Every structure is written in structure tokens, then in C-alpha cells.
Coordinates of C-alpha atoms and ligand atoms in Angstrom, one line a residue:
X111 CA 0.0 -0.1 0.0
X112 CA 2.9 2.3 0.9
X113 CA 4.7 1.2 -2.1
X114 CA 1.4 1.6 -4.2
X115 CA 0.8 5.4 -2.6
X116 CA 4.7 6.2 -3.6
X117 CA 4.4 5.0 -7.0
X118 CA 1.1 6.6 -7.6
X119 CA 2.6 10.2 -6.1
X120 CA 5.7 9.8 -8.5
X121 CA 3.4 9.0 -11.2
X122 CA 1.1 12.3 -10.6
X123 CA 4.6 14.2 -10.2
X124 CA 5.4 12.9 -13.9
X125 CA 2.3 13.6 -15.2
X126 CA 1.4 16.9 -13.5
X127 CA 4.6 18.6 -11.5
X128 CA 2.1 21.3 -10.7
X129 CA 0.2 20.8 -7.1
X130 CA -2.1 23.3 -6.5
X131 CA -1.6 24.6 -3.0
X132 CA -4.8 26.2 -2.5
X133 CA -4.9 26.5 1.2
X134 CA -6.6 29.3 1.5
X135 CA -3.7 31.1 3.6
X136 CA -1.6 34.0 3.4
X137 CA -4.0 36.0 1.3
X138 CA -1.5 38.8 2.2
X139 CA 2.3 38.5 3.0
X140 CA 2.6 36.6 6.4
X141 CA 3.3 39.0 9.6
X142 CA 4.7 37.1 12.6
X143 CA 7.3 36.6 15.0
X144 CA 9.7 34.2 14.4
X145 CA 12.5 32.8 17.3
X146 CA 15.7 32.4 14.6
X147 CA 17.3 36.0 13.9
X148 CA 17.3 37.0 17.9
X149 CA 17.4 33.6 19.8
X150 CA 19.0 31.0 17.2
X151 CA 19.8 27.8 18.6
X152 CA 20.5 28.8 22.1
X153 CA 19.6 26.0 24.2
X154 CA 21.2 26.3 27.4
X155 CA 18.6 27.4 29.5
X156 CA 21.1 27.6 33.0
X157 CA 22.9 30.3 31.5
X158 CA 20.6 31.7 29.4
X159 CA 17.1 31.5 31.2
X160 CA 15.7 34.3 29.2
X161 CA 17.0 33.6 25.6
X162 CA 17.0 30.0 25.4
X163 CA 14.1 28.0 23.0
X164 CA 11.7 27.1 25.3
X165 CA 8.1 27.1 26.2
X166 CA 9.0 30.4 28.4
X167 CA 10.1 32.0 25.8
X168 CA 7.4 31.4 23.4
X169 CA 4.8 32.2 26.2
X170 CA 6.4 35.6 27.0
X171 CA 6.8 36.8 23.7
X172 CA 3.2 35.6 22.7
X173 CA 1.9 37.7 25.3
X174 CA 3.9 40.6 24.8
X175 CA 2.6 40.4 21.1
X176 CA -0.9 40.8 22.6
X177 CA -0.4 43.3 24.8
X178 CA 2.1 45.6 23.3
X179 CA -0.5 46.0 19.9
X180 CA 1.7 43.8 17.7
X181 CA -1.4 41.2 17.0
X182 CA -3.8 44.1 16.6
X183 CA -0.8 45.6 14.0
X184 CA -1.4 42.4 12.0
X185 CA 1.4 40.1 13.5
X186 CA -0.7 37.3 14.2
X187 CA 1.7 33.9 13.7
X188 CA 4.4 33.3 16.4
X189 CA 6.8 30.6 15.0
X190 CA 9.4 28.6 16.9
X191 CA 12.3 28.2 14.4
X192 CA 15.4 25.4 14.3
X193 CA 16.2 23.5 17.9
X194 CA 12.9 23.2 19.9
X195 CA 13.1 19.5 19.6
X196 CA 14.6 16.5 21.2
X197 CA 17.5 14.9 19.5
X198 CA 15.8 11.9 18.9
X199 CA 12.3 10.8 17.6
X200 CA 9.9 8.8 19.8
X201 CA 9.7 5.0 20.1
X202 CA 6.9 5.3 16.8
X203 CA 9.1 7.7 15.0
X204 CA 7.4 10.8 16.0
X205 CA 9.1 14.2 16.4
X206 CA 9.3 15.0 20.1
X207 CA 9.9 18.6 21.8
X208 CA 12.9 18.8 24.1
X209 CA 11.5 17.4 27.3
X210 CA 13.4 20.2 29.7
X211 CA 12.8 23.2 27.5
X212 CA 9.0 22.3 26.5
X213 CA 8.0 20.3 29.9
X214 CA 4.3 20.5 28.8
X215 CA 5.0 19.8 25.1
X216 CA 3.8 21.3 21.8
X217 CA 0.3 20.7 22.1
X218 CA -0.2 22.7 25.0
X219 CA 2.3 25.3 24.2
X220 CA -0.1 25.8 20.6
X221 CA -3.2 26.0 22.8
X222 CA -1.6 28.6 25.0
X223 CA -0.8 30.9 22.1
X224 CA -4.1 29.9 20.6
X225 CA -5.7 31.0 23.4
X226 CA -4.2 34.5 23.4
X227 CA -5.4 34.6 19.7
X228 CA -2.4 34.2 17.8
X229 CA -1.4 31.6 15.4
X230 CA 1.3 28.7 16.0
X231 CA 4.3 28.0 13.7
X232 CA 6.9 25.5 13.8
X233 CA 10.3 24.5 12.0
X234 CA 11.2 21.2 10.3
X235 CA 14.0 20.3 7.7
X236 CA 13.4 18.1 4.6
X237 CA 17.1 16.5 4.8
X238 CA 18.1 13.8 7.3
X239 CA 18.8 16.8 10.0
X240 CA 17.8 20.0 10.4
X241 CA 20.4 23.1 9.9
X242 CA 21.0 22.9 13.9
X243 CA 21.9 19.1 13.9
X244 CA 18.0 18.1 14.9
X245 CA 15.9 15.3 13.2
X246 CA 15.3 16.2 9.8
X247 CA 11.9 14.7 7.9
X248 CA 13.1 13.4 5.0
X249 CA 11.9 9.7 5.3
X250 CA 9.1 10.8 7.8
X251 CA 7.2 13.5 5.4
X252 CA 3.8 12.2 6.2
X253 CA 4.3 11.3 9.8
X254 CA 5.6 14.7 10.5
X255 CA 2.7 16.7 8.7
X256 CA 0.0 14.6 10.7
X257 CA 1.9 15.2 14.0
X258 CA 2.0 18.9 13.4
X259 CA -1.8 19.2 12.5
X260 CA -2.6 17.0 15.5
X261 CA -0.4 19.5 17.5
X262 CA -2.3 22.5 16.3
X263 CA 0.5 23.9 14.1
X264 CA -0.9 26.6 11.7
X265 CA 2.5 27.4 10.0
X266 CA 5.7 25.4 8.7
X267 CA 8.7 26.7 7.5
X268 CA 10.6 23.3 6.3
X269 CA 14.0 24.1 5.7
X270 CA 16.7 22.1 3.6
X271 CA 20.0 21.6 5.3
X272 CA 21.2 18.2 5.0
X273 CA 19.4 17.1 1.7
X274 CA 19.9 16.4 -2.1
X275 CA 19.3 19.3 -4.3
X276 CA 17.9 16.9 -7.2
X277 CA 15.1 15.8 -4.9
X278 CA 13.8 19.0 -3.3
X279 CA 11.4 20.2 -5.8
X280 CA 9.7 16.6 -5.9
X281 CA 10.0 16.3 -2.4
X282 CA 8.3 19.9 -1.0
X283 CA 5.6 19.0 -3.1
X284 CA 4.9 15.6 -1.7
X285 CA 5.0 17.4 1.6
X286 CA 2.6 19.9 0.4
X287 CA 0.3 16.9 -0.2
X288 CA 0.6 15.6 3.2
X289 CA 0.1 18.8 4.8
X290 CA -3.1 19.3 2.3
X291 CA -4.3 15.7 3.5
X292 CA -4.4 16.3 7.0
X293 CA -7.3 18.5 6.5
X294 CA -5.9 21.3 8.7
X295 CA -4.7 24.4 6.9
X296 CA -1.2 25.5 7.5
X297 CA 1.0 28.1 5.9
X298 CA 3.8 26.2 4.2
X299 CA 7.1 28.2 3.8
X300 CA 9.9 26.4 1.5
X301 CA 13.4 27.0 1.5
X302 CA 14.2 25.0 -1.4
X303 CA 14.9 28.0 -4.0
X304 CA 17.8 29.4 -1.5
X305 CA 19.5 26.1 -1.8
X306 CA 19.0 26.0 -5.6
X307 CA 20.3 29.4 -5.9
X308 CA 23.6 28.5 -3.9
X309 CA 23.7 24.9 -5.8
X310 CA 23.4 26.4 -9.3
X311 CA 20.2 24.7 -10.1
X312 CA 17.7 26.8 -11.7
X313 CA 14.2 27.7 -9.7
X314 CA 11.2 26.7 -11.2
X315 CA 9.0 29.6 -9.8
X316 CA 5.7 28.1 -11.5
X317 CA 6.0 24.8 -9.5
X318 CA 7.1 27.0 -6.1
X319 CA 4.1 29.3 -6.7
X320 CA 1.6 26.4 -6.6
X321 CA 3.2 24.4 -3.8
X322 CA 4.2 26.9 -1.5
X323 CA 2.7 30.0 0.2
X324 CA 6.3 31.5 0.9
X325 CA 9.7 30.7 0.0
X326 CA 13.0 31.8 0.8
X327 CA 14.8 33.1 -2.1
X328 CA 18.2 33.7 -1.1
X329 CA 20.9 34.1 1.7
X330 CA 19.8 33.8 5.4
X331 CA 20.0 37.5 7.0
X332 CA 22.5 38.5 9.5
X333 CA 21.9 41.2 11.8
X334 CA 24.0 43.8 10.0
X335 CA 23.3 46.5 7.5
X336 CA 25.9 44.9 5.3
X337 CA 23.9 41.7 5.3
X338 CA 20.7 43.5 4.7
X339 CA 22.2 45.6 1.7
X340 CA 23.6 42.3 0.2
X341 CA 19.9 40.9 0.4
X342 CA 18.2 43.9 -1.1
X343 CA 20.9 44.2 -4.0
X344 CA 20.7 40.7 -4.7
X345 CA 16.6 41.1 -4.8
X346 CA 16.9 44.2 -6.8
X347 CA 19.1 42.5 -9.4
X348 CA 17.1 39.2 -9.8
X349 CA 13.6 40.8 -9.4
X350 CA 12.6 40.3 -13.0
X351 CA 13.1 36.4 -12.6
X352 CA 10.4 36.3 -9.6
X353 CA 8.3 39.2 -9.1
X354 CA 5.7 38.3 -11.1
X355 CA 5.1 35.2 -8.9
X356 CA 4.5 37.1 -5.9
X357 CA 0.3 37.3 -5.1
X358 CA -2.3 36.5 -2.6
X359 CA -1.5 32.8 -1.3
X360 CA 2.2 32.9 -2.3
X361 CA 5.2 35.0 -1.6
X362 CA 9.0 36.0 -2.1
X363 CA 10.8 36.0 1.2
X364 CA 14.0 38.0 1.8
X365 CA 14.1 36.9 5.4
X366 CA 13.0 38.0 8.8
X367 CA 13.3 41.8 10.1
X368 CA 15.9 42.9 12.3
X369 CA 14.4 45.7 13.2
X370 CA 14.8 46.1 17.3
X371 CA 18.0 43.9 17.6
X372 CA 21.6 45.0 17.5
X373 CA 22.6 45.8 13.9
X374 CA 20.5 48.4 12.3
X375 CA 20.2 52.1 13.3
X376 CA 16.6 53.6 13.4
X377 CA 17.3 54.9 10.0
X378 CA 18.1 51.7 8.9
X379 CA 15.3 49.9 10.7
X380 CA 13.3 52.1 8.6
X381 CA 14.7 51.3 5.5
X382 CA 14.1 47.5 6.1
X383 CA 10.3 48.2 6.8
X384 CA 9.8 50.5 3.8
X385 CA 11.8 48.2 1.3
X386 CA 10.2 45.1 2.8
X387 CA 6.5 46.5 2.5
X388 CA 7.3 47.6 -1.1
X389 CA 8.2 44.1 -2.1
X390 CA 5.3 42.7 -0.2
X391 CA 7.8 40.6 1.8
X392 CA 6.6 38.7 4.9
X393 CA 6.9 40.4 7.9
X394 CA 8.5 38.3 10.5
X395 CA 9.9 40.0 13.3
X396 CA 12.8 38.3 15.4
X397 CA 13.4 40.1 18.6
X398 CA 13.1 40.6 22.3
X399 CA 9.7 41.9 22.5
X400 CA 10.6 42.4 26.5
X401 CA 13.3 44.8 25.9
X402 CA 12.6 46.5 22.5
X403 CA 13.0 50.3 22.4
X404 CA 10.1 52.8 21.6
X405 CA 12.0 54.2 18.2
X406 CA 12.2 50.3 16.9
X407 CA 8.7 49.4 18.2
X408 CA 7.0 52.4 16.4
X409 CA 8.7 51.4 13.4
X410 CA 7.3 47.8 13.3
X411 CA 3.9 49.2 14.1
X412 CA 3.7 51.6 11.5
X413 CA 0.3 51.7 10.3
X414 CA 0.9 52.8 6.8
X415 CA 4.0 50.7 6.1
X416 CA 1.9 47.5 7.5
X417 CA -0.9 48.7 4.9
X418 CA 1.6 49.0 2.1
X419 CA 2.9 45.7 2.8
X420 CA -0.5 44.2 3.1
X421 CA -2.0 45.7 0.2
X422 CA -4.7 43.2 -1.4
X423 CA -3.3 43.4 -4.8
X424 CA 0.2 41.8 -3.6
X425 CA 2.4 43.1 -6.3
X426 CA 6.0 42.5 -5.5
X427 CA 7.1 46.4 -5.8
X428 CA 10.5 46.9 -7.6
X429 CA 13.6 48.9 -7.7
X430 CA 13.4 51.1 -10.7
X431 CA 16.0 53.5 -10.1
X432 CA 19.8 53.6 -9.0
X433 CA 22.1 56.6 -9.2
X434 CA 24.8 57.6 -7.0
X435 CA 24.2 55.0 -4.7
X436 CA 20.6 56.0 -4.1
X437 CA 17.7 53.4 -5.2
X438 CA 14.1 54.1 -5.5
X439 CA 11.6 51.0 -5.0
X440 CA 8.1 51.3 -6.2
X441 CA 5.0 49.5 -5.8
X442 CA 1.4 49.6 -7.0
X443 CA -1.2 49.7 -4.6
X444 CA -4.9 50.4 -4.6
X445 CA -6.9 52.7 -4.9
X446 CA -7.0 52.9 -8.4
X447 CA -8.2 56.5 -9.5
X448 CA -9.4 57.5 -12.7
X449 CA -7.1 54.5 -13.9
X450 CA -4.2 55.4 -12.3
X451 CA -2.7 53.5 -9.5
X452 CA -1.6 54.7 -6.2
X453 CA 2.1 54.3 -5.2
X454 CA 4.3 53.6 -2.7
X455 CA 7.7 55.0 -3.2
X456 CA 10.8 54.0 -1.3
X457 CA 13.9 56.6 -1.7
X458 CA 16.8 54.5 -0.2
X459 CA 20.1 55.9 0.4
X460 CA 23.0 53.5 0.6
X461 CA 25.5 56.2 1.1
X462 CA 27.5 56.8 4.3
X463 CA 28.5 60.2 3.7
X464 CA 27.4 62.2 6.7
X465 CA 24.7 64.2 5.4
X466 CA 21.4 64.2 4.2
X467 CA 21.4 63.7 0.3
X468 CA 19.1 65.3 -2.2
X469 CA 17.5 63.4 -5.1
X470 CA 15.2 65.0 -7.7
X471 CA 13.5 63.3 -10.3
X472 CA 10.8 63.7 -12.7
X473 CA 7.7 62.3 -11.7
X474 CA 7.2 60.6 -15.3
X475 CA 10.8 59.1 -14.8
X476 CA 9.5 57.3 -11.7
X477 CA 6.0 55.9 -13.5
X478 CA 4.1 58.7 -11.9
X479 CA 1.6 59.9 -14.7
X480 CA -1.3 61.1 -13.3
X481 CA -2.7 64.1 -14.9
X482 CA -3.9 65.8 -11.9
X483 CA -0.9 65.1 -9.5
X484 CA -0.7 63.4 -6.4
X485 CA -1.8 63.7 -2.6
X486 CA 1.6 62.7 -0.4
X487 CA 1.7 60.9 2.6
X488 CA 5.1 60.7 4.2
X489 CA 4.9 57.2 6.0
X490 CA 7.6 58.2 8.6
X491 CA 7.8 61.7 8.9
X492 CA 3.6 62.9 8.4
X493 CA 4.4 66.3 8.9
X494 CA 6.9 66.6 6.0
X495 CA 5.1 66.5 2.8
X496 CA 6.4 69.2 0.5
X497 CA 8.0 67.0 -1.9
X498 CA 6.3 67.2 -5.0
X499 CA 4.9 69.5 -7.6
X500 CA 3.3 68.9 -11.2
X501 CA 6.7 67.9 -12.7
X502 CA 9.2 66.8 -10.1
X503 CA 9.5 64.8 -6.9
X504 CA 12.3 65.4 -4.5
X505 CA 13.6 63.9 -1.0
X506 CA 16.5 64.4 1.1
X507 CA 17.8 61.1 2.8
X508 CA 19.6 60.4 5.9
X509 CA 22.7 58.2 5.5
X510 CA 21.4 54.5 5.0
X511 CA 17.8 55.8 5.7
X512 CA 14.8 55.9 3.2
X513 CA 12.1 58.7 2.5
X514 CA 8.9 56.6 2.4
X515 CA 5.8 57.7 0.5
X516 CA 2.6 57.3 -0.6
X517 CA 1.2 58.8 -3.6
X518 CA -2.5 58.8 -4.5
X519 CA -3.4 60.4 -7.8
X520 CA -5.6 63.2 -7.3
X521 CA -9.3 62.5 -8.9
X522 CA -11.8 64.7 -9.8
X523 CA -14.4 61.9 -9.6
X524 CA -16.8 63.0 -6.7
X525 CA -19.5 60.4 -7.5
X526 CA -20.4 57.6 -5.1
Ligands
NAG261 C1 -6.5 20.7 -0.1 O1 -6.4 20.8 -1.4 C2 -7.7 21.0 -2.2 C3 -7.8 21.2 -3.6 O2 -6.8 22.2 -4.1 C4 -8.4 22.2 -1.3 O3 -9.9 22.8 -1.9 C5 -8.2 22.4 0.2 O4 -9.0 23.4 0.9 C6 -7.3 21.8 0.7 N1 -7.0 21.6 2.2 C7 -6.3 22.0 2.9 C8 -6.4 21.8 4.3 O5 -5.1 22.5 2.4

């Protein structure tokens, strides 16, 4: 029977390699909290009781997500990344949480999170081991999908360490099928494109977009401006290969938000929030919500940036301009007025020469062609809107900062 199922699956894959994910989830880019960037694989709870990957950490961060307004702003998933499990599967071959760090087990933790009004996510790996050396799912794909469904998981990140590149595309689709068979809708985040890009394999984005709700395109982000800008440069350079596959239900993922950690200044944090919003990237923060400073919290909670990120068209904005170490990123959003899109436009400075650099361009150079002009909203500095006339747009950008604007076409239509 197992052999027959496997055979059937491979025949299905051969005949029709495109699975329809169709789980009704992630209609806008997923928003939440993920442990990795800040808490990594800290498992020593004796030395680091407040930082180790444990049920206490998840409960505390989940409570803060609710108390401090993150859930209300849209951050609804709390996702445990690697290093939650025991080094051994149980006697039935099932994954089990580390008994010391998760004494009540994952189902109880998922309940706790659900009772707060949040959704619960977990991490697995397609290969023999996770990146941190915990049990991988390769010979247990169906069992693990069932286990996670039983535990009340709402979001699965499936990493790709210790796996064979040539198996991944079909294997991730096989797992999508097992997720579907559980009957429990779970957001599915896939890592195989990142491994393909580094391994020199071409990524088939058609298959990806029908298999996964989101996918990590490229390198892991690290807690620094240089890591962030390496990633934004790569996305800008490669955007034409994959921007069109961004749409409700499936998203390109440039990795977690660094905002509120050690590596980014306030200006650099605004740059990340703006570019991620323009790219319609998942907003997965990863920080200690217990110690976040107010200036970073307010960037994470910026309602207008979030609204741009969550725009229901789901278009991935693009880098449309590069000159003198200034980039302009632009994304069409709703409303459309008299046939003209509203735009979110981010003027991003990669400069470090210590003064606010002024850029001025013709509106039409940036594709802003509404004949009646535009209403300007300045996302991070609401009082500074003197940035546009009928022909030109300008911005003065702090070193490594971003001026982030929403430009709504001025319409003459008064009917409704
Ligand atoms: C499974 O797939 C079918 C068909 O694509 C879809 O209608 C259904 O909602 C999916 N179920 C889950 C739990 O994802």
C-alpha cells in the first residue's frame, strides 16, 4: 500500500508536476514573530534562561505580541524556528519536543498561543537533519505533517539542510500534499529556492508558486546593515525572474526583519521596513519584545507601512532607479483612481557620507503619470510632505535611511 501510494505520487508528479496548494492562506504577506534571528539555537537554559528556545520564551513573547499591540497591527503568527525538538524521535518515529525546555509539550504550547488569539508555527527540515542538527523529516514526511496537524500547528517552515538538491522540488511538493491530506490548513514556507540558487540549480517559480505559500529565495539574513544591503541588492538585481510570482497566497521571502536588534540604526530599520513593505515581503520580526526600544517598536507598528505591505493586490514592488548610491523602490497599490494606481515609493540611501542627500527626479521618470498630480503622505515623517510639484518629486535622505511615501492620484471624481 505504501509502495502503491509512493508510485502513484511519482506518477502524478511526472504527469502533472504542479500541485495546487490552494489552502486559502496567506492572502497577504504573512506577519508574525520568528525566533531565529534573535534567539538562534540557544538551548542552554541554565546560562540563558530568558533567551533559550523554550516554552517560557514562546509564552512570554506571545503575551507581549498581544499586550503591546503587535497582534492588533497584524503580526499573528508566532513561529519557533530550529532547535525545539529532542535529538531523538520517539518510539513511534514521531518528532518530540525537548522535554526539559518544553516540559508541557508542543500541543499545550499551541493551545496557550491560540488562547491568546495568535497562530502557532513550527520548523522542520526536508533533509536528514535540521540545520542545527536535530532530526530531519526526509523519511518521515507524512508522519511529520500529521504530527504537526495534530499538535495544532498553523504554519510550517521547511528548511533544506542535509538534503539532496535533485530531490527537493518533488519532495517539497510531496510534503505539500501531506499537509493538504491532514485537512488542517497550514501556511507552508519552503526553503528549496535558496539552496537551488546557491547550488546553481534553476528555480522553477511556476512550481514554487503552486506548492508553497512563501519561499526563501536566497541567503539567510544576519544582524547587520551589510547583510541587509547584500540581500536588497540581490533582490533588485534578480527581481525580474520572480517578482511576477508574488500574489495572494504565495510570496517571495527575503528573510526576517532585523528591526529592534543590535545591528541596525533607526534609519536603517526604516529602510528595511520600507523595502520589505514595497516588496510585499513577509513581515517576520525576530527580536526580544521585552526589551525593544520605543523607536524600533514604532517602526514595526507603523500602520501605513503595514498597510502598504498588506495591500490586497499583492504586487511585489521593484527597484526602478539606481544612481549615486540611491535606489528608488516602487509598488503599485490600491486605490486605483481614474485608471491610475496609487504608489508606495521608497527613496533608499546606501550612502554613508554623513549628510542628508537630496534627490530630485521627474515624476514621469518614476512612472507617476496621473494628470492631476498626487496627494503625498510621508510614512515616517507625516508632517514633511513638501516633496512634489506637478513635474518633479524630491527627497532628502539620511545616510542609510529611507524616505517612504504614498502617492495617491488626485481624482476629480466625486460620484459614489
Ligand atoms: C486541499 O486541497 C484542496 C484542492 O486543492 C483544497 O480545496 C483544500 O482546501 C485543501 N485543504 C487544505 C487543508 O489545505
